[in-house]
CSV table of C-alpha atoms and ligand atoms in Angstrom, one decimal:
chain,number,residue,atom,x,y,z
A,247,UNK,CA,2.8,-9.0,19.7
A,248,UNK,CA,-0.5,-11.1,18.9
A,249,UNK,CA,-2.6,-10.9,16.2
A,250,UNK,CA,-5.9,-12.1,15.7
A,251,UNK,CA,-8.2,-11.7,12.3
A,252,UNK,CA,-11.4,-11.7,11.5
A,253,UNK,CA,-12.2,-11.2,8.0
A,254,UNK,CA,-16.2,-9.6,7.2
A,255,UNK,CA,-17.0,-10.4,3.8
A,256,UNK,CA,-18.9,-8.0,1.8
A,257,UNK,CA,-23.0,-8.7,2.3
A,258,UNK,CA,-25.4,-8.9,-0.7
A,259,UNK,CA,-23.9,-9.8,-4.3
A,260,UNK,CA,-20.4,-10.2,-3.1
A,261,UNK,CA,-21.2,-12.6,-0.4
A,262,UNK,CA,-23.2,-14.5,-3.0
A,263,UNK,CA,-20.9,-15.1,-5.2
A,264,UNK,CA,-17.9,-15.8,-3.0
A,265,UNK,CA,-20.0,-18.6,-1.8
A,266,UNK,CA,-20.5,-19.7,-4.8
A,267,UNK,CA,-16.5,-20.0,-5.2
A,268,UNK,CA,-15.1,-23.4,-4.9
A,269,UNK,CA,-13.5,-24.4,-1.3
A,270,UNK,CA,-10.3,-22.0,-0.4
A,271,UNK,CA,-11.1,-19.1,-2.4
A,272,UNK,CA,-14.6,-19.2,-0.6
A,273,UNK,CA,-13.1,-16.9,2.1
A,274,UNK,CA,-11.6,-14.4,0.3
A,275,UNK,CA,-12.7,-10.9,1.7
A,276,UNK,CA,-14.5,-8.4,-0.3
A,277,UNK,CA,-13.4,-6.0,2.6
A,278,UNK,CA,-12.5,-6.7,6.1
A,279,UNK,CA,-10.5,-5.7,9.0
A,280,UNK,CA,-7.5,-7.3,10.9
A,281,UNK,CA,-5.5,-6.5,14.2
A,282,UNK,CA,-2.4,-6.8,15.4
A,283,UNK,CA,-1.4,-5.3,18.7
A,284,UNK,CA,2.0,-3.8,20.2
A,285,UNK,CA,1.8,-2.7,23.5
A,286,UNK,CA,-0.2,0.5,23.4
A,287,UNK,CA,-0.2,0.5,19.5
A,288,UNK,CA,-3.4,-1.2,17.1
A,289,UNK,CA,-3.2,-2.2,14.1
A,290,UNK,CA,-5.9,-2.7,11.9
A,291,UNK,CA,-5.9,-3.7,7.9
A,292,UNK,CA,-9.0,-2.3,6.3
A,293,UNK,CA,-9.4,-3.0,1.8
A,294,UNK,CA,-10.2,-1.2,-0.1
A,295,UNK,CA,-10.8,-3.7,-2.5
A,296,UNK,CA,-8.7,-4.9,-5.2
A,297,UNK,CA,-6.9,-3.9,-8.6
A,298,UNK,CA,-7.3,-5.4,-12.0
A,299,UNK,CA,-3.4,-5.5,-13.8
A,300,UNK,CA,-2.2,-7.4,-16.5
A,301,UNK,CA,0.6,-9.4,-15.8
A,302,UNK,CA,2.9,-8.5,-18.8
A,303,UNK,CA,2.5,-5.2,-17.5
A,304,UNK,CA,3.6,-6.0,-13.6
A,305,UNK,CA,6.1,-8.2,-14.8
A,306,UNK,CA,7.5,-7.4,-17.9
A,307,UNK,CA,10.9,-8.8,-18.6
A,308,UNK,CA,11.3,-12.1,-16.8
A,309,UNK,CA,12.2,-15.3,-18.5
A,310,UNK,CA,8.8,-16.3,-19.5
A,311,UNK,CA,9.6,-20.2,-18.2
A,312,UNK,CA,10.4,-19.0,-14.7
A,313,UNK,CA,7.5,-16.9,-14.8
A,314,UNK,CA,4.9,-19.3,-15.5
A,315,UNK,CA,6.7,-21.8,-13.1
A,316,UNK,CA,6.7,-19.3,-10.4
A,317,UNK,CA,3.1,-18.2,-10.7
A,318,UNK,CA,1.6,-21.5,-10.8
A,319,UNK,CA,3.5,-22.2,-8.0
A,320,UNK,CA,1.7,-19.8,-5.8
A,321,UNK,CA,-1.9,-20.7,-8.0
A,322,UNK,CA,-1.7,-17.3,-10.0
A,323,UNK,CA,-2.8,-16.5,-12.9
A,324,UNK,CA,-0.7,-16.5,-16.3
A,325,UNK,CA,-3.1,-13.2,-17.8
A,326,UNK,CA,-4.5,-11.0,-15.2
A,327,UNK,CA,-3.8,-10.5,-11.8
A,328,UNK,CA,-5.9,-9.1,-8.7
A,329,UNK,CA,-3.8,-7.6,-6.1
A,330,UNK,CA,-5.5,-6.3,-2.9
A,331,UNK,CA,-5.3,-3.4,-1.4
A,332,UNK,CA,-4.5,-2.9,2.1
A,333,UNK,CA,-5.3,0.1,4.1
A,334,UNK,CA,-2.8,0.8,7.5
A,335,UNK,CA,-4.8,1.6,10.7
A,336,UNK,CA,-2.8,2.8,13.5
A,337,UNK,CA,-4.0,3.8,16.4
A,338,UNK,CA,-2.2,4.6,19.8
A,339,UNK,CA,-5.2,6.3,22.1
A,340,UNK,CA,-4.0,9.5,20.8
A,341,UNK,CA,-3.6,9.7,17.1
A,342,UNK,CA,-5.6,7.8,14.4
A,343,UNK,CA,-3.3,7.4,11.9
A,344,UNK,CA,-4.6,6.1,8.5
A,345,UNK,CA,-1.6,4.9,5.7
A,346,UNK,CA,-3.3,6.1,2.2
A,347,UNK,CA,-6.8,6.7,1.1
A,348,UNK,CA,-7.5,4.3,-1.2
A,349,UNK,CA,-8.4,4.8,-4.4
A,350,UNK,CA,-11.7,6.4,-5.0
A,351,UNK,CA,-14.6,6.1,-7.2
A,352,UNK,CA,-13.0,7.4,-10.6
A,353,UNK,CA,-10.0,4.5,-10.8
A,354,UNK,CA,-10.8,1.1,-11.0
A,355,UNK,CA,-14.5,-0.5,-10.2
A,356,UNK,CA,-12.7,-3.4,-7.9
A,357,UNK,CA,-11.4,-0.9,-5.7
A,358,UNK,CA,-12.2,2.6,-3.8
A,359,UNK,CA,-14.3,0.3,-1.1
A,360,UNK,CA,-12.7,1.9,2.0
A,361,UNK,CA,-15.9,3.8,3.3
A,362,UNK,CA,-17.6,0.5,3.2
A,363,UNK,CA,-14.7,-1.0,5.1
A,364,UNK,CA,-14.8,1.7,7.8
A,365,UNK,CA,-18.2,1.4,8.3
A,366,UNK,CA,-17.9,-2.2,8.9
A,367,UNK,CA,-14.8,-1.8,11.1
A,368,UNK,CA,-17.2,0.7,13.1
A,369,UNK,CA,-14.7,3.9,12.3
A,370,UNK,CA,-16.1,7.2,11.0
A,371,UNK,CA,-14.1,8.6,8.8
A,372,UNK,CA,-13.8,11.9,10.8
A,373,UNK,CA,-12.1,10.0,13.9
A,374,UNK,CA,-8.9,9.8,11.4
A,375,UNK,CA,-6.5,12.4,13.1
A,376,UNK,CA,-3.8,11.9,10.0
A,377,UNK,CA,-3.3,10.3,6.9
A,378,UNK,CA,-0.2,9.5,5.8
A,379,UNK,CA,0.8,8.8,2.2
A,380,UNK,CA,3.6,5.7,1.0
A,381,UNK,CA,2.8,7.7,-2.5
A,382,UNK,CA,0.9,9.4,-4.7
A,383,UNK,CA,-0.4,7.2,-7.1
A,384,UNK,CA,-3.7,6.4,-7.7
A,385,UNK,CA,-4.9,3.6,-6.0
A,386,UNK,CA,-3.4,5.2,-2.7
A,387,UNK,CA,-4.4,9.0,-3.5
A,388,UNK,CA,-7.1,9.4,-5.0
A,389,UNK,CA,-9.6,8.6,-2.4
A,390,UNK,CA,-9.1,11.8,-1.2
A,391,UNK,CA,-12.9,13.4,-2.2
A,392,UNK,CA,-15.8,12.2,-2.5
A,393,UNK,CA,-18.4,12.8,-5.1
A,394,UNK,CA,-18.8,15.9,-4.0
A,395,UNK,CA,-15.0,17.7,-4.0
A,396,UNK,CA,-15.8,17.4,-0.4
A,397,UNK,CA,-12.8,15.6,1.9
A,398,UNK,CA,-13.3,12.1,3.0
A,399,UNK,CA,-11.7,12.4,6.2
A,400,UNK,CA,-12.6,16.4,6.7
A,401,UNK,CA,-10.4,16.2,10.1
A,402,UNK,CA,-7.0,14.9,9.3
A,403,UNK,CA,-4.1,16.4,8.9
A,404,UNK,CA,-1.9,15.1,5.6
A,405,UNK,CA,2.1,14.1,5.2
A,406,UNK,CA,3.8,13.2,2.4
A,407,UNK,CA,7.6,13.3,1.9
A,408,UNK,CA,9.3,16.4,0.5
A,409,UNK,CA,10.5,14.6,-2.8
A,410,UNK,CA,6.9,12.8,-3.5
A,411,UNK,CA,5.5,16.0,-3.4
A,412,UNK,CA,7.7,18.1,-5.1
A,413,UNK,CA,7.7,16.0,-8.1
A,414,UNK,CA,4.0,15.2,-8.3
A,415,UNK,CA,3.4,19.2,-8.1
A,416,UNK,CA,5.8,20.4,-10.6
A,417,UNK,CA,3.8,21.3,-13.4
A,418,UNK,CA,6.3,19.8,-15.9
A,419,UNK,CA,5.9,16.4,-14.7
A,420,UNK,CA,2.8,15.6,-16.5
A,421,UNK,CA,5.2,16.5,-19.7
A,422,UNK,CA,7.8,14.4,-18.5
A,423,UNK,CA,6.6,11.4,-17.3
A,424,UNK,CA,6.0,8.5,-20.0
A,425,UNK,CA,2.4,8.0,-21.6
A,426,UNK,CA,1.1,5.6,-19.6
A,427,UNK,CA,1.5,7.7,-16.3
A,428,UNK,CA,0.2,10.6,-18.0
A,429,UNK,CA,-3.1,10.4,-15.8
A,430,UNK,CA,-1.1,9.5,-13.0
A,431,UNK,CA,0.8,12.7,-13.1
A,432,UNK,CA,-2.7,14.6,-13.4
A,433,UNK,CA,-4.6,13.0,-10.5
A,434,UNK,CA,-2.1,13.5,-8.4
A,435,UNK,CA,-1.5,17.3,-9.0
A,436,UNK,CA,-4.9,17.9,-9.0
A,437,UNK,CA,-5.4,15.9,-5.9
A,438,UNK,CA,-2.2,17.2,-3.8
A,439,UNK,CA,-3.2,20.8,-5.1
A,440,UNK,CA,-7.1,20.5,-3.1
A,441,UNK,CA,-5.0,19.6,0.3
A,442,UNK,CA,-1.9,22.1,-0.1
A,443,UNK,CA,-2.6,24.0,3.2
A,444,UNK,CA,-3.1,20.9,5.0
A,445,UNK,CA,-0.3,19.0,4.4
A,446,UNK,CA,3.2,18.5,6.1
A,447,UNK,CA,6.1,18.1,4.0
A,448,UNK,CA,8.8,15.9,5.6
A,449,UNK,CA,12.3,14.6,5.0
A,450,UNK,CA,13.2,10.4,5.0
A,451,UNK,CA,14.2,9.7,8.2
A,452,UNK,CA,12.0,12.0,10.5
A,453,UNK,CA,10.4,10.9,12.9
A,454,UNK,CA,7.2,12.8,11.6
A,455,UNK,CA,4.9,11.4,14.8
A,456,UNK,CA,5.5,9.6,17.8
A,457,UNK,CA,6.4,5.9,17.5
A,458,UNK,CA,6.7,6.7,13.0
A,459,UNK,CA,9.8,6.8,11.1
A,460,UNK,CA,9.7,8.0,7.3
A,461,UNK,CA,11.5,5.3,5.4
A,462,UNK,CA,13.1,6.3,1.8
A,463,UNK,CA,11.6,3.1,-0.5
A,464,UNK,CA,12.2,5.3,-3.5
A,465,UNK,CA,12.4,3.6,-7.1
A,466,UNK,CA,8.0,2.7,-7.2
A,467,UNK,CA,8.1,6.5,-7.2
A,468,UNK,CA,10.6,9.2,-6.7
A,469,UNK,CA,9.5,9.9,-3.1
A,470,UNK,CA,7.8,6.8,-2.2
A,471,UNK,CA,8.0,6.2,1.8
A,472,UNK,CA,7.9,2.9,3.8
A,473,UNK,CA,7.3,3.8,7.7
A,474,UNK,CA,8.5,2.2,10.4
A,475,UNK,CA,6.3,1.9,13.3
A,476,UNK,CA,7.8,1.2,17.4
A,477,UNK,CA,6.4,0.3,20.4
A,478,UNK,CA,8.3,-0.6,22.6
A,479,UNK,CA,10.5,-3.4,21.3
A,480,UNK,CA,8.0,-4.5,19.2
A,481,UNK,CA,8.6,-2.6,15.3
A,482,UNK,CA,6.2,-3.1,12.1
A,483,UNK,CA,7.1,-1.6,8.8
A,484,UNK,CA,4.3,-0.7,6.6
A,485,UNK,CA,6.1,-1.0,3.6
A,486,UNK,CA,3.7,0.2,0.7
A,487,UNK,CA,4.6,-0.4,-3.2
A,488,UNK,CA,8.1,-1.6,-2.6
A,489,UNK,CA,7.5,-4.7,-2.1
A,490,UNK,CA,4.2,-5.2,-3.9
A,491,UNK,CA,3.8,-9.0,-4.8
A,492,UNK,CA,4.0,-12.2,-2.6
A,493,UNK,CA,4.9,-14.3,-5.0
A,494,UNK,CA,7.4,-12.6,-7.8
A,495,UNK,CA,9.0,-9.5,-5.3
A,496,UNK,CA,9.7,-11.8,-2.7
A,497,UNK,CA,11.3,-14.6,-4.3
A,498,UNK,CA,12.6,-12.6,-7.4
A,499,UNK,CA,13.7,-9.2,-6.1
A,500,UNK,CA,15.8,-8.5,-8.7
A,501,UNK,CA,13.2,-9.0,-11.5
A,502,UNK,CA,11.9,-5.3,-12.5
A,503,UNK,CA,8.4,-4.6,-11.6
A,504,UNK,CA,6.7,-3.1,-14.6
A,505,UNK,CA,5.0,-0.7,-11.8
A,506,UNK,CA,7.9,1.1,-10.4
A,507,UNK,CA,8.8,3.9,-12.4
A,508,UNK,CA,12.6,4.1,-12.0
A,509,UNK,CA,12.8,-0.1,-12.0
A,510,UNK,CA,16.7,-0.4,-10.8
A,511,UNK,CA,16.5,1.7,-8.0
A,512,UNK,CA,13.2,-0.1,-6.9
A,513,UNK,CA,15.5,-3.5,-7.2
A,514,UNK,CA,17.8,-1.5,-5.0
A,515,UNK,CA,15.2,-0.9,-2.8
A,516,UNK,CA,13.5,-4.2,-2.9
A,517,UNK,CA,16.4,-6.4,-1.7
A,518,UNK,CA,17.5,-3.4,0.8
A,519,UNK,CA,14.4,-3.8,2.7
A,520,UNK,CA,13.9,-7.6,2.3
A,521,UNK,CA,17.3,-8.2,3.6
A,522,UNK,CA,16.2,-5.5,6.8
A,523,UNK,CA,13.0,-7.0,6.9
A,524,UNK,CA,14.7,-10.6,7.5
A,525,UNK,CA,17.6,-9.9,9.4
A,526,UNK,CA,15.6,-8.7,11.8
A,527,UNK,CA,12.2,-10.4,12.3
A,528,UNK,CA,10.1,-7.5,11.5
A,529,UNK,CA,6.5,-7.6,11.0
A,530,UNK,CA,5.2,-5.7,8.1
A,531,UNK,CA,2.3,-4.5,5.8
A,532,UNK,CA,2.1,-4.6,2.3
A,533,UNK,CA,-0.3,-2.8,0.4
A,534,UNK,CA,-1.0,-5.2,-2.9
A,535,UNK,CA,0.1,-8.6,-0.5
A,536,UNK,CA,-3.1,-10.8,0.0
A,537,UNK,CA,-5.3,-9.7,2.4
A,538,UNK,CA,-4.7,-8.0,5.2
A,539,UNK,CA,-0.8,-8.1,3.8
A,540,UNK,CA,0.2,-8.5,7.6
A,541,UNK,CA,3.3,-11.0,8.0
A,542,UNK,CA,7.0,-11.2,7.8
A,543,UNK,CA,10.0,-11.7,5.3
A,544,UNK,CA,11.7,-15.1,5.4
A,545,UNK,CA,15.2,-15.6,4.1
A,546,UNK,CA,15.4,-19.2,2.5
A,547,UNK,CA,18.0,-20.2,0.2
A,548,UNK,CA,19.2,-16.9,-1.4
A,549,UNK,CA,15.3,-16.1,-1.9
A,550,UNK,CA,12.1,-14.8,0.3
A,551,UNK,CA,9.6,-15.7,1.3
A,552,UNK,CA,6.2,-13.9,2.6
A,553,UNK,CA,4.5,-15.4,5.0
A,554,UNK,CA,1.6,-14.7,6.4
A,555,UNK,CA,0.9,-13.8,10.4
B,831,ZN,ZN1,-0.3,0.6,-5.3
């Protein structure tokens, strides 16, 4: 496997004021694009920008000592943090496989930057054969349309698993689900709805294209999917939300994440696929891991590590 990076920063305001950022943060991309290739199979990393969270919110119930120690440990903010967002490429000289859609204009102003990206990258967005969702929240969803109700990738083919989709849809949900996912629960009905005939519904564990398993990484979401990508001997999960900080996921699994909505099973699911991830050298992808969240999962003394490739 070798991977090489380069990162395009953002031209114009962006680029301006990264450069006026002091040394080391300089370099942070606005969007970019990495690759990483096995055998026949790319992988490219494309932003889509970043989210805005609090970190009460993210991490709401940790010892507030260890907290603070841990964050300024990996130079993190105590208040706010800024999580990137990183968009899967795959592509195997048949299929054009992108992992989520990013999250649209209507979200958050820091993110929804993937047509940018693309165009950067050189990819129009009709060349994407499929697009593949971890789940359907909205930083991942709802960069379905554009302005227009029109599809961003008018050619691809959709897949979501089975239990994502049937709870999103069910028109109780939105009754159900606690206040603060309220919109959640809207955007993606409304969303999933507008792609309903396009979209394959599949079960964890298919293999639902060649060289893609369907992961269950429930607990972030009911139905939320990590996929595990082979060529060869060569594997690379793209993990999504279940593993969705370097610092406090990785070396505190078994804190709850203020993000997933059922927060035991998604420390279930957080140390099940650390420990996989570990064990057996596997590259992966994280969505909100700094930019382009390509690396691996290092076991150190009862904890983990992220490190970067
Ligand atoms: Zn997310």
């Amino acid at each position: 496997m070798s991977v090489s990076r380069r990162i395009v920063l953002k031209t114009g305001a962006a680029a301006l004021a990264a450069s006026a950022l002091p040394v080391g943060l300089a370099t942070t991309p606005v969007w970019a694009k990495s690759a990483l290739n096995m055998g026949e199979v790319k992988i490219d990393v494309l932003s889509d920008g970043n989210l805005r969270l609090p970190v009460k919110g993210v991490i709401p119930d940790a010892p507030a000592d260890e907290l603070a120690a841990l964050l300024k440990k990996y130079n993190l903010p105590t208040d706010t943090l800024e999580p990137d967002c990183n968009l899967t490429l795959m592509r195997d000289g048949k299929n054009t496989v992108l992992f989520d859609v990013g999250a649209g204009a209507n979200f958050m102003p820091s993110a929804g930057k993937i047509g940018a990206a693309m165009e950067e990258f050189g990819l129009d967005p009709s060349d994407v054969t499929h697009v593949v969702f971890t789940h359907a929240h909205p930083d991942h969803l709802w960069g379905l349309m554009d302005d227009f109700d029109e599809p961003v990738f008018p050619e691809a083919e959709y897949m979501i698993s089975k239990t994502e989709w049937d709870y999103w849809i069910d028109p109780t949900t939105v009754d159900k689900i606690n206040e603060a996912r309220k919109s959640f629960a809207a955007g993606a009905k409304r969303n999933l709805e507008s792609i309903e005939d396009k979209i394959t519904r599949f079960n964890f564990g298919e293999e639902i294209l060649p060289g893609i398993q369907a992961l269950s990484s429930v607990g972030h979401t009911p139905g939320h999917t990590s996929f595990e990508i082979r060529s060869g001997s060569e594997s690379l999960v793209v993990i999504g939300d279940a593993i969705a900080n370097h610092a406090v996921a990785f070396e505190k699994p078994g804190w709850r994440s203020g993000s997933d909505q059922d927060g035991e099973q998604g420390i279930t699911t957080r140390k099940m696929l650390l420990d996989r991830l570990a064990s057996e050298k596997m590259h992966l992808v994280g969505f909100h891991l700094p930019y382009p969240g390509i690396g691996y999962a290092e076991k150190k003394d009862g904890a983990y590590r992220f490190v970067a490739a």
